Amino acid sequence: MSVSLTEHSPRNGADRPVPMEWTRNIGIAAHIDAGKTTTTERILYYTGVVHKIGEVHDGNAVTDFMEQERERGITITSAAISCRWKPRFGPFKGVDHLVNIIDTPGHVDFTAEVERSLRVLDGAVAVFCAVAGVQPQSETVWRQADKYHVPRIAFINKMDRVGADFLAAVEDMRSKLGANAHPLMLNIGEGEDFSGLVDLVRNNAFKFDESDPMGVNVIEIDIPSEMAAEVASYRESLIEAVAECDDELAEAYLGGEEISGDQLVLAIRKATVSLQFVGVIPGSAFKNKGVQSVLDAVVNYLPSPLDMPAMPGHAEDDSIVEIEADDAGKAAALAFKLWSDPYVGKLVFVRVYSGTIKKGDLLYNPRTRKSERVSRILQMKADSREDLEQVRSGDICAVVGIKNVATGDTLAEKNLGLALEPPTFPEAVISMSIEPKTSADQDKMSVGLARLSEEDPTFVVSSNEETGQTIISGMGELHLEIIRDRLFREFKVEANSGKPQIAYKETITQAADGEGKFVRQSGGKGQYGHAVIKIEPQEAGKGLEIVNETVGGSIPKEFIKPTMDGIKEATRNGVVASYPVVDLKVRIVDGSFHEVDSSEAAFKMAGIFALKDALQKAECVLLEPIMKVEVSTPEEFQGDVIGDLNRRRGQILNMESRGALANVSASVPLETMFGYATDVRSLSKGRANYAMEPSHFEAVPPNILQKIVNQGLF
């Protein structure tokens, strides 16, 4: 890890405006309404990007630029923006750093935005509410960051609220997230009395200048005498925790040496980058308190592109090749987001991992095996943009001119010969039919849906072969509602939608044999295909596995793949209610062929018939999506909330009290949760909040299955 302020890495290009050591690519991520966008707005103000703070509740936040975001007061799409910051202490003090920020959504329906952002970021600021602590979507975001090995710091927001408890929130992080979380600062007062911070790293204190409502100025003060013992204890705990990750600091500490602020900064940075430590800062973004300390922590503790391990890529021979951040290397970038801009057309957001990309360069896409020319390079500032001539390793930008591209594609020099690992996305859990109101809207709707599904990997468009209806699928009711709204506003399509339907699945509960034979004689050359299979259940989430165990050429080699294709096709429609069949292993064990009449088409049909035959014998069950639901309600309504969840076939997992609030966690079938937002408001006189996210699939109980069938919901 380089912290030199005078010598830059040789991997920096000579004409690079900001060395990679002084670049930070970070995301702001958290549960809905924890204050991510409010925090981002303050960051933009303190770094001079804006001169007037925008507010979410006023609908004028810079990073919430979509009409739907401003109307609803939530973030729907991740917004990228760049700013500069000079830290106020530490070894980087006074050095101008480039900070690229992505503000991500908090609502679970838009979890794909968080997923793809974390895939390309080097670090993250996790925002938590000081009153509610770790909430359900906070856990989801944390797991996503764990999956992509993203170092992070935490900001405990809303310290000005009644019931705020900084240390309880830190303990929540340890118990619920398994994080090695330690305060970097302690709050002086809380709620209305929140007036300052004690910096445990520098061992000093400051209060906020109440005459400066924008929070730019702070006043250094002595550590309050009543906090002296607490500060000493927490500083010692901080040093001990960091010393476990840094031998040099441990040696100095055990030797009785005084640990300087700069020493501690470097040790915390090393521990954070290695994912062994999470520093936590209290504050109130809305009241402009503590955000500048978060910016200092971003620069001092989160990694630069040079601190990150080399990015693995898959070569054409399936070997793993590592790409290092180097301006002089071969160009390699990952397309992590697509966006249709009304002025410049298709924007492809990319993270450059190696080399330099210039305007006019040809970039090769290994998936399409085609090269396309970059016509423009843009540095995004939410919904505004600035033209660039070139971008380098570690940069995040948008390019124009790449047409045939999908989220997760690699864009690189043709002779590089590898593909970077794409982000992964959850499957859709809810569907509904959609149809244009007039025939004139039909073509526009097709274009609009194609564009929107291209932008959003969790939004899927399909056709129902039996009814001819267009079916749209997504992550939740709000997700599909936003899609409909965007169709109307951006593509001028008037459309009717059907009632949302659950994305059920089917699976088997026991092993079974199946045989499929396709024989047709029509006077000339006939058709002959014959396959014998065995199927057995697999553990949840294993998916479909097909293996060929034929011996002696009972099915010729050239007909094995068509047989497998037929089996795959047959899994799209199960025998219980025509939903996809998942989590089974299929073994092709025998079959026969005809020297003249056998064909690929015949064996594909034989595969279909064989699987259908086996499924009829395998005790198939219908699986429904189960949601993890967490309700935060005043204690007087706790009984009503629990009773309502039980009526919805919910299973209560946990109940805990936090001040005057009760938090209820439950697993509830999605089928029973439609309209819950209205119902929980009625139960609690508008005072309860809830969050819901997909958890797993479970078999539908027989009595419920019969009820659903009787209602004709399939």
XYZ file of C-alpha atoms in Angstrom:
714
model
C 0.000 0.000 0.000
C 1.503 3.295 -1.118
C 1.016 6.450 0.940
C 3.821 8.483 -0.606
C 2.875 12.071 -1.338
C 5.836 12.862 -3.533
C 6.481 9.746 -5.618
C 3.674 8.329 -7.700
C 3.363 4.734 -8.820
C 4.992 3.980 -12.186
C 1.575 2.695 -13.245
C 0.325 6.304 -13.507
C 0.485 7.850 -16.985
C 2.598 10.998 -17.382
C -0.394 13.151 -18.387
C -2.730 11.829 -15.698
C -4.462 14.779 -13.942
C -4.873 12.939 -10.613
C -2.575 10.015 -9.655
C -4.325 6.747 -8.857
C -3.049 6.994 -5.246
C -5.231 10.066 -4.874
C -8.351 8.609 -6.507
C -11.241 7.030 -4.586
C -14.160 5.155 -6.189
C -16.836 4.814 -3.525
C -20.521 4.016 -3.176
C -23.041 5.278 -0.649
C -25.257 2.333 0.296
C -27.843 1.518 2.969
C -31.435 0.710 3.870
C -34.152 2.913 2.378
C -34.527 6.237 4.224
C -31.260 5.881 6.167
C -30.033 9.114 4.559
C -27.795 8.069 1.645
C -28.911 10.766 -0.781
C -28.962 13.439 1.953
C -25.383 12.477 2.853
C -24.358 12.605 -0.812
C -25.883 16.085 -1.184
C -23.788 17.336 1.756
C -20.657 15.779 0.272
C -21.311 17.637 -2.988
C -21.812 20.894 -1.097
C -18.664 20.600 1.037
C -16.561 19.642 -2.005
C -17.820 22.647 -3.984
C -19.722 20.717 -6.686
C -22.960 22.506 -5.740
C -23.428 25.813 -3.980
C -26.904 25.094 -2.641
C -27.823 21.899 -0.848
C -30.649 19.939 -2.455
C -33.116 18.057 -0.259
C -34.872 14.756 -0.952
C -38.145 15.968 0.582
C -38.090 19.089 -1.618
C -37.507 17.003 -4.754
C -34.341 18.882 -5.777
C -31.536 16.490 -4.802
C -28.806 16.435 -7.468
C -28.454 12.647 -7.582
C -32.222 11.986 -7.557
C -32.800 13.466 -11.013
C -35.552 11.171 -12.356
C -39.095 12.534 -12.097
C -40.193 9.346 -10.330
C -37.431 9.775 -7.723
C -38.365 13.361 -6.982
C -42.073 12.561 -6.685
C -41.582 9.582 -4.364
C -38.579 10.852 -2.383
C -36.598 7.648 -3.018
C -33.568 6.697 -5.104
C -34.440 4.398 -8.021
C -31.331 4.406 -10.187
C -27.727 4.746 -9.065
C -26.217 8.125 -9.986
C -22.491 8.717 -10.576
C -20.819 12.023 -9.715
C -17.249 13.223 -9.128
C -15.840 15.711 -6.624
C -12.530 16.804 -5.034
C -11.541 16.777 -1.342
C -8.451 17.707 0.658
C -8.402 15.810 3.980
C -7.963 17.925 7.086
C -5.613 15.527 8.918
C -3.460 12.440 8.424
C -0.603 11.701 6.011
C -2.746 12.846 3.043
C -3.563 16.205 4.683
C -4.096 19.028 2.174
C -3.645 16.795 -0.908
C -6.367 17.236 -3.535
C -8.101 13.875 -4.065
C -10.572 12.874 -6.779
C -13.604 11.101 -5.299
C -15.960 9.320 -7.692
C -19.255 8.627 -5.911
C -22.182 6.377 -6.798
C -25.358 7.017 -4.774
C -27.287 3.734 -4.762
C -30.978 2.941 -4.074
C -32.096 1.553 -0.717
C -35.347 -0.100 -1.783
C -35.053 -3.852 -2.303
C -36.920 -3.632 -5.635
C -33.870 -1.864 -7.069
C -31.214 -4.102 -5.524
C -29.657 -4.687 -8.978
C -28.438 -1.076 -8.933
C -26.543 -1.760 -5.712
C -25.224 -5.083 -7.024
C -23.680 -3.677 -10.194
C -22.331 -0.587 -8.443
C -20.528 -2.591 -5.755
C -19.039 -4.809 -8.475
C -17.010 -1.880 -9.851
C -16.333 0.194 -6.723
C -13.184 0.105 -4.588
C -14.841 1.143 -1.323
C -18.189 1.998 0.240
C -19.738 4.169 2.920
C -22.512 2.210 4.652
C -25.100 4.565 6.160
C -27.153 3.440 9.170
C -29.919 5.126 11.148
C -28.899 5.949 14.736
C -32.427 5.140 15.937
C -33.241 1.973 13.959
C -29.706 0.557 13.768
C -29.123 -2.258 11.256
C -32.263 -2.695 9.127
C -33.078 -5.517 6.664
C -31.848 -3.854 3.487
C -28.700 -2.795 5.360
C -27.961 -6.500 5.831
C -28.579 -7.180 2.135
C -26.231 -4.373 1.052
C -23.604 -5.581 3.531
C -23.770 -9.128 2.116
C -23.435 -7.729 -1.418
C -20.324 -5.781 -0.351
C -18.940 -8.948 1.265
C -19.513 -10.866 -1.986
C -17.410 -8.394 -3.987
C -14.820 -7.891 -1.179
C -15.467 -4.149 -0.910
C -13.747 -2.365 2.023
C -16.070 0.000 3.848
C -16.530 2.550 6.590
C -19.820 3.268 8.355
C -21.702 6.501 9.014
C -24.306 6.377 11.791
C -26.702 9.063 10.587
C -29.623 10.871 12.255
C -27.854 11.476 15.581
C -30.146 14.492 15.984
C -33.239 12.249 16.279
C -34.969 11.374 19.541
C -33.873 7.873 20.547
C -30.521 8.047 18.707
C -27.922 5.708 20.229
C -24.543 5.593 18.484
C -22.939 2.839 20.547
C -26.057 0.647 20.273
C -25.891 1.013 16.469
C -22.206 -0.025 16.498
C -23.090 -3.072 18.614
C -25.909 -3.823 16.150
C -23.326 -3.901 13.346
C -21.235 -6.386 15.286
C -24.087 -8.718 16.223
C -26.179 -8.624 13.015
C -23.491 -8.128 10.374
C -20.538 -9.840 12.046
C -18.520 -6.682 11.378
C -15.364 -5.845 13.334
C -16.809 -2.360 13.866
C -15.184 0.232 16.141
C -15.917 3.936 16.676
C -13.431 6.348 15.118
C -15.279 9.159 16.877
C -17.678 9.521 19.787
C -20.657 11.853 19.813
C -20.953 14.711 22.283
C -24.643 14.580 23.180
C -27.394 12.969 21.166
C -30.849 13.887 19.910
C -31.412 17.633 20.275
C -28.239 17.844 22.378
C -25.937 16.458 19.638
C -23.333 19.220 19.514
C -19.906 17.832 18.627
C -17.531 14.914 18.130
C -14.513 13.474 19.907
C -11.909 12.193 17.431
C -10.411 9.003 18.900
C -7.699 8.883 16.210
C -6.291 12.345 16.929
C -7.464 12.322 20.565
C -9.097 15.738 20.321
C -12.601 17.167 20.201
C -14.603 19.794 18.326
C -18.072 21.222 18.431
C -20.251 22.419 15.587
C -20.532 26.163 15.136
C -24.253 26.796 15.673
C -23.887 30.240 14.034
C -22.957 28.426 10.792
C -26.048 26.399 9.787
C -24.190 24.839 6.833
C -21.721 23.127 9.171
C -18.601 24.240 7.300
C -16.876 25.575 10.414
C -16.096 23.560 13.540
C -14.568 24.819 16.776
C -11.815 22.809 18.469
C -12.461 22.264 22.184
C -11.001 20.233 25.032
C -12.391 16.749 25.463
C -15.313 17.180 27.919
C -14.137 16.121 31.387
C -17.184 13.902 31.921
C -16.198 11.928 28.782
C -12.466 11.625 29.531
C -12.604 8.092 30.952
C -14.928 6.875 28.188
C -12.732 8.429 25.474
C -9.571 6.856 26.924
C -11.261 3.450 27.082
C -12.595 3.567 23.515
C -9.291 4.890 22.114
C -7.456 2.012 23.744
C -10.017 -0.453 22.325
C -9.541 1.109 18.880
C -5.739 0.793 19.042
C -5.984 -2.812 20.271
C -8.391 -3.740 17.474
C -6.197 -2.191 14.779
C -2.997 -3.615 16.311
C -4.375 -7.123 15.682
C -4.136 -6.329 11.949
C -0.796 -4.436 12.004
C 2.388 -5.905 13.494
C 4.252 -2.572 13.545
C 1.498 -0.853 15.523
C 1.212 -3.866 17.847
C 4.938 -3.734 18.576
C 4.817 0.006 19.315
C 1.698 -0.349 21.479
C 3.030 -3.299 23.486
C 6.326 -1.429 23.898
C 4.465 1.380 25.638
C 5.091 3.949 22.889
C 2.695 6.860 22.380
C 0.687 6.178 19.207
C 0.475 9.264 16.975
C -2.578 10.168 14.913
C -0.751 9.571 11.608
C 0.472 6.149 12.770
C -3.077 5.182 13.656
C -4.452 6.505 10.339
C -2.079 4.298 8.334
C -2.804 1.246 10.476
C -6.593 1.774 10.214
C -6.222 2.193 6.459
C -4.314 -1.075 6.177
C -6.877 -2.942 8.306
C -9.824 -1.442 6.370
C -8.372 -2.255 2.941
C -7.731 -5.852 4.060
C -11.425 -6.158 5.076
C -10.531 -6.838 8.719
C -11.870 -3.608 10.217
C -14.765 -1.160 9.850
C -14.426 2.337 11.288
C -17.638 4.054 12.408
C -18.465 7.785 12.552
C -21.591 9.412 14.077
C -23.321 12.435 12.572
C -26.438 14.036 11.172
C -26.394 14.683 7.439
C -29.664 16.631 7.522
C -28.277 18.975 10.207
C -24.917 19.237 8.354
C -22.965 17.601 11.170
C -20.178 15.058 10.706
C -20.202 14.732 6.911
C -16.811 16.420 6.513
C -15.403 13.801 8.903
C -16.832 11.107 6.607
C -15.012 12.709 3.653
C -11.746 12.704 5.630
C -12.318 9.015 6.398
C -13.047 8.202 2.726
C -9.663 9.599 1.673
C -7.684 8.366 4.684
C -9.082 4.846 5.049
C -10.708 3.629 1.832
C -8.507 2.188 -0.952
C -7.271 3.735 -4.173
C -7.355 1.603 -7.371
C -3.711 0.707 -6.665
C -4.599 -0.733 -3.255
C -7.065 -3.208 -4.747
C -5.953 -6.702 -5.763
C -5.518 -7.425 -9.477
C -8.850 -8.033 -11.235
C -9.257 -11.634 -12.467
C -10.397 -12.217 -16.051
C -11.306 -15.383 -17.947
C -9.095 -16.097 -20.949
C -10.418 -17.917 -24.022
C -8.944 -21.204 -22.740
C -10.827 -20.691 -19.397
C -7.623 -19.930 -17.502
C -7.627 -17.007 -15.061
C -5.569 -13.944 -16.013
C -5.073 -11.069 -13.568
C -5.301 -7.445 -14.713
C -3.500 -4.747 -12.748
C -4.382 -1.070 -12.712
C -1.816 0.400 -15.111
C -2.283 3.317 -17.502
C 0.282 1.784 -19.866
C -1.407 -1.644 -19.936
C -3.871 -2.944 -22.517
C -7.276 -1.298 -22.228
C -9.877 -3.333 -20.296
C -13.171 -2.036 -18.923
C -16.401 -3.526 -17.554
C -19.790 -2.206 -18.722
C -21.806 -2.188 -15.496
C -24.820 -0.043 -16.403
C -26.751 1.045 -19.490
C -28.904 4.154 -19.662
C -30.979 5.768 -22.400
C -30.257 9.486 -22.428
C -32.780 11.666 -24.303
C -29.980 13.855 -25.705
C -27.041 11.564 -26.497
C -28.704 8.140 -26.887
C -27.374 4.986 -25.231
C -24.901 5.646 -22.423
C -22.696 2.738 -21.385
C -21.249 3.233 -17.900
C -17.833 1.586 -17.596
C -15.155 1.075 -14.981
C -11.694 1.107 -16.551
C -9.480 -1.527 -14.926
C -6.402 -1.208 -17.121
C -4.942 0.944 -19.869
C -6.216 4.150 -21.434
C -9.352 4.570 -23.565
C -9.444 7.507 -25.977
C -12.240 8.989 -28.017
C -12.342 7.154 -31.346
C -10.822 3.904 -30.020
C -12.173 0.531 -31.122
C -13.210 -1.705 -28.210
C -13.759 -5.448 -28.580
C -16.642 -7.263 -26.851
C -15.764 -10.978 -26.262
C -19.458 -11.894 -25.898
C -20.509 -10.558 -29.323
C -17.036 -11.089 -30.881
C -17.331 -7.641 -32.456
C -15.498 -4.337 -32.116
C -17.275 -0.982 -31.854
C -15.944 2.569 -31.877
C -16.170 4.948 -28.911
C -17.598 8.176 -30.317
C -17.711 10.156 -27.044
C -16.436 9.793 -23.478
C -18.407 11.544 -20.745
C -17.744 12.241 -17.097
C -21.170 12.028 -15.469
C -22.403 14.485 -12.894
C -25.794 12.891 -12.125
C -27.938 14.006 -15.103
C -25.356 16.469 -16.519
C -22.141 15.521 -18.283
C -18.729 16.752 -19.360
C -16.885 15.591 -22.489
C -13.486 13.969 -22.009
C -10.789 13.104 -24.535
C -9.623 9.997 -22.672
C -10.003 7.985 -19.467
C -7.468 5.857 -17.626
C -7.146 2.971 -15.158
C -9.386 3.394 -12.136
C -11.749 5.868 -13.845
C -15.544 5.529 -13.968
C -17.208 7.187 -16.935
C -19.861 6.773 -19.635
C -19.108 6.059 -23.287
C -21.293 6.683 -26.331
C -21.182 4.719 -29.592
C -21.209 1.136 -28.261
C -24.528 -0.266 -29.498
C -24.527 -4.039 -29.076
C -23.706 -4.305 -25.365
C -25.266 -5.790 -22.234
C -24.677 -5.240 -18.524
C -21.581 -7.180 -17.484
C -19.878 -7.140 -20.890
C -16.125 -6.603 -21.147
C -14.893 -3.858 -23.495
C -11.195 -4.182 -24.241
C -8.419 -4.194 -26.796
C -9.033 -7.046 -29.214
C -5.703 -8.754 -28.573
C -6.260 -8.810 -24.790
C -8.237 -12.040 -25.170
C -10.154 -12.182 -21.897
C -13.492 -11.351 -20.247
C -13.890 -9.791 -16.797
C -16.243 -11.361 -14.257
C -19.718 -9.776 -14.634
C -21.964 -8.917 -11.674
C -24.689 -11.427 -10.764
C -28.339 -10.534 -10.282
C -31.291 -12.077 -8.406
C -34.203 -13.641 -10.278
C -37.522 -11.814 -10.680
C -40.189 -12.756 -8.113
C -43.299 -11.051 -9.483
C -44.960 -10.780 -12.895
C -47.931 -9.090 -14.515
C -49.430 -8.808 -17.963
C -49.237 -5.536 -19.867
C -50.938 -4.477 -23.076
C -51.099 -1.219 -25.052
C -54.346 0.730 -24.907
C -54.342 1.320 -28.659
C -52.807 -0.427 -31.646
C -50.719 2.712 -32.241
C -49.024 2.093 -28.887
C -48.021 -1.476 -29.763
C -44.749 -0.731 -31.574
C -43.784 2.007 -29.110
C -44.393 -0.383 -26.200
C -42.184 -3.058 -27.786
C -39.345 -0.552 -28.249
C -39.796 0.816 -24.714
C -39.824 -2.599 -23.044
C -36.756 -3.700 -25.012
C -34.855 -0.566 -23.921
C -35.893 -0.914 -20.276
C -35.006 -4.623 -20.087
C -31.635 -3.788 -21.638
C -30.979 -1.240 -18.883
C -32.236 -3.385 -15.986
C -31.057 -7.025 -15.724
C -33.775 -7.835 -13.148
C -36.580 -6.698 -15.482
C -37.632 -9.470 -17.873
C -40.084 -9.329 -20.788
C -41.667 -12.529 -22.135
C -44.760 -13.746 -23.971
C -47.364 -16.195 -22.749
C -47.684 -18.675 -25.606
C -51.197 -19.755 -24.566
C -52.767 -16.293 -24.200
C -50.451 -14.219 -26.413
C -50.072 -11.692 -23.580
C -46.871 -9.751 -22.926
C -45.615 -10.557 -19.412
C -43.243 -8.282 -17.501
C -41.382 -9.581 -14.450
C -39.409 -7.774 -11.779
C -38.365 -7.558 -8.139
C -41.577 -6.157 -6.651
C -44.755 -4.132 -7.081
C -42.901 -0.800 -6.939
C -40.382 -2.001 -9.532
C -43.144 -2.809 -12.053
C -45.018 0.382 -11.190
C -41.912 2.434 -12.027
C -41.507 0.515 -15.306
C -45.098 1.364 -16.300
C -44.546 4.989 -15.345
C -41.349 5.199 -17.402
C -43.143 3.656 -20.397
C -45.714 6.438 -20.195
C -43.308 9.352 -19.590
C -40.264 8.412 -21.640
C -41.816 6.385 -24.456
C -45.315 7.964 -24.495
C -47.019 4.559 -24.213
C -50.485 4.238 -22.684
C -50.770 0.708 -21.262
C -53.104 -1.411 -19.149
C -51.683 -3.936 -16.716
C -53.096 -7.076 -15.169
C -53.005 -8.076 -11.524
C -49.452 -8.937 -10.384
C -48.731 -12.672 -10.418
C -46.262 -14.623 -8.310
C -43.221 -16.173 -10.000
C -43.808 -19.681 -8.653
C -41.452 -22.567 -9.357
C -41.833 -26.340 -9.234
C -39.514 -29.068 -8.002
C -39.540 -32.798 -7.339
C -39.531 -34.554 -3.955
C -38.404 -38.039 -4.986
C -36.406 -39.846 -7.661
C -38.163 -41.268 -10.708
C -37.541 -42.867 -14.107
C -38.841 -41.550 -17.406
C -38.925 -42.704 -20.998
C -39.587 -40.706 -24.120
C -40.050 -42.062 -27.612
C -40.769 -39.975 -30.682
C -41.681 -42.073 -33.727
C -43.264 -40.744 -36.932
C -43.727 -42.558 -40.228
C -45.070 -40.601 -43.196
C -44.242 -42.701 -46.241
C -40.743 -41.327 -46.826
C -37.980 -40.731 -44.285
C -39.474 -40.991 -40.791
C -38.523 -39.643 -37.382
C -37.129 -41.743 -34.544
C -35.768 -40.702 -31.152
C -35.762 -42.666 -27.891
C -34.333 -41.658 -24.487
C -34.482 -43.170 -20.992
C -33.683 -40.933 -18.015
C -33.550 -40.930 -14.240
C -34.271 -37.786 -12.210
C -33.565 -36.998 -8.585
C -33.972 -33.928 -6.320
C -31.071 -31.547 -5.653
C -30.591 -29.176 -2.739
C -32.279 -25.784 -3.006
C -30.483 -23.354 -5.284
C -28.496 -26.046 -7.157
C -30.580 -25.552 -10.319
C -30.729 -28.018 -13.211
C -27.935 -30.529 -13.851
C -27.993 -32.902 -16.843
C -25.395 -35.670 -17.248
C -24.925 -38.261 -19.954
C -24.473 -41.787 -18.575
C -25.277 -43.782 -21.721
C -22.927 -46.605 -22.643
C -22.275 -48.575 -25.789
C -23.553 -45.876 -28.119
C -27.228 -46.462 -27.273
C -27.666 -42.798 -28.178
C -25.063 -41.570 -30.709
C -22.885 -38.722 -29.533
C -24.382 -36.245 -32.009
C -27.864 -36.765 -30.508
C -26.897 -36.243 -26.835
C -26.980 -32.440 -27.038
C -30.437 -32.321 -28.732
C -31.718 -34.698 -26.027
C -30.342 -32.359 -23.336
C -31.880 -29.359 -25.134
C -35.259 -31.107 -25.074
C -34.930 -31.806 -21.338
C -34.037 -28.148 -20.683
C -37.017 -26.981 -22.721
C -39.346 -29.334 -20.820
C -38.263 -27.811 -17.469
C -39.818 -24.497 -18.500
C -43.308 -25.899 -17.857
C -43.855 -28.251 -14.918
C -46.726 -30.660 -14.380
C -48.294 -29.025 -11.290
C -49.155 -25.621 -12.715
C -46.859 -25.123 -15.727
C -44.180 -23.192 -13.827
C -40.413 -23.734 -14.341
C -38.946 -26.833 -12.693
C -35.811 -26.224 -10.612
C -33.270 -28.074 -8.491
C -33.189 -31.483 -10.120
C -30.512 -33.736 -11.559
C -31.267 -35.570 -14.799
C -29.212 -38.591 -15.890
C -29.594 -39.859 -19.444
C -29.035 -43.600 -18.962
C -30.252 -45.339 -22.114
C -32.074 -45.022 -25.417
C -32.078 -46.261 -28.971
C -31.788 -44.883 -32.484
C -32.587 -45.705 -36.089
C -29.823 -45.686 -38.687
C -31.946 -43.734 -41.185
C -34.825 -42.057 -39.342
C -33.085 -40.617 -36.272
C -32.531 -36.838 -36.252
C -31.710 -34.040 -33.834
C -35.338 -32.880 -33.840
C -36.560 -36.393 -32.976
C -34.178 -36.721 -30.025
C -35.101 -33.268 -28.780
C -38.761 -34.373 -28.683
C -37.701 -37.619 -27.001
C -35.954 -35.559 -24.275
C -39.119 -33.500 -23.741
C -41.338 -36.595 -23.504
C -38.897 -38.401 -21.175
C -38.782 -35.555 -18.668
C -42.562 -35.055 -18.700
C -42.964 -38.811 -18.056
C -40.511 -38.724 -15.130
C -42.076 -35.602 -13.597
C -45.491 -37.293 -13.491
C -43.976 -39.968 -11.218
C -41.724 -37.747 -9.072
C -44.217 -36.162 -6.655
C -43.799 -32.575 -7.911
C -44.609 -29.682 -5.600
C -45.237 -25.995 -6.216
C -42.700 -23.598 -4.660
C -43.609 -20.047 -3.659
C -41.262 -17.132 -2.918
C -40.929 -16.383 0.785
C -40.072 -12.825 1.805
C -38.106 -11.662 4.805
C -40.246 -8.924 6.330
C -39.191 -6.554 9.104
C -41.750 -4.225 10.640
C -40.769 -1.348 12.923
C -43.803 -0.255 14.947
C -44.627 1.592 18.182
C -44.951 -1.022 20.921
C -48.700 -0.472 21.413
C -49.349 -1.840 17.907
C -46.958 -4.810 18.172
C -49.706 -7.352 18.939
C -51.846 -6.239 16.000
C -48.871 -6.367 13.611
C -47.888 -9.878 14.744
C -51.485 -11.107 14.489
C -51.748 -9.723 10.954
C -48.483 -11.392 9.892
C -49.723 -14.720 11.307
C -52.929 -14.394 9.267
C -50.728 -13.982 6.191
C -49.116 -17.376 6.869
C -46.097 -15.615 8.314
C -43.586 -17.223 10.651
C -42.276 -14.840 13.324
C -38.477 -15.096 13.487
C -37.511 -12.448 16.006
C -38.892 -9.632 18.142
C -36.842 -6.938 19.826
C -37.484 -3.593 21.458
C -35.463 -0.489 20.689
C -36.661 2.388 22.834
C -40.376 2.893 22.211
C -40.215 0.906 18.977
C -40.661 -2.820 18.459
C -38.932 -4.562 15.547
C -40.675 -7.696 14.296
C -38.900 -10.016 11.817
C -40.886 -12.651 9.944
C -40.842 -14.957 6.913
C -44.020 -14.429 4.913
C -45.197 -15.815 1.529
C -45.148 -13.103 -1.141
C -48.634 -14.159 -2.278
C -50.115 -12.755 0.952
C -48.162 -9.479 0.966
C -49.902 -7.563 -1.817
C -51.300 -4.316 -0.449
C -49.417 -4.682 2.837
C -48.201 -1.069 2.772
C -51.798 0.156 3.131
C -52.744 -2.481 5.714
C -49.804 -1.885 8.046
C -50.490 1.859 7.966
C -54.097 1.208 8.980
C -53.054 -1.125 11.806
C -50.594 1.393 13.266
C -52.351 4.679 12.513
C -49.643 5.420 9.969
C -46.763 5.059 12.425
C -45.213 1.708 11.375
C -42.628 1.160 8.658
C -41.709 -2.085 6.978
C -39.111 -3.503 4.633
C -39.333 -6.664 2.558
C -36.776 -8.643 0.576
C -36.730 -12.070 -1.141
C -35.494 -14.821 1.174
C -36.050 -18.308 -0.288
C -38.613 -20.653 -1.864
C -40.834 -23.101 0.057
C -43.420 -25.690 -0.957
C -46.985 -24.365 -1.037
C -49.072 -26.212 1.607
C -51.593 -28.620 -0.004
C -54.670 -26.787 1.347
C -53.391 -23.460 -0.010
C -52.500 -25.048 -3.353
C -56.022 -26.389 -3.707
C -57.467 -23.006 -2.811
C -55.285 -21.266 -5.414
C -56.229 -23.830 -8.068
C -59.922 -23.434 -7.234
C -59.599 -19.659 -7.643
C -58.156 -20.202 -11.116
C -54.972 -18.261 -10.477
C -52.933 -20.499 -12.815
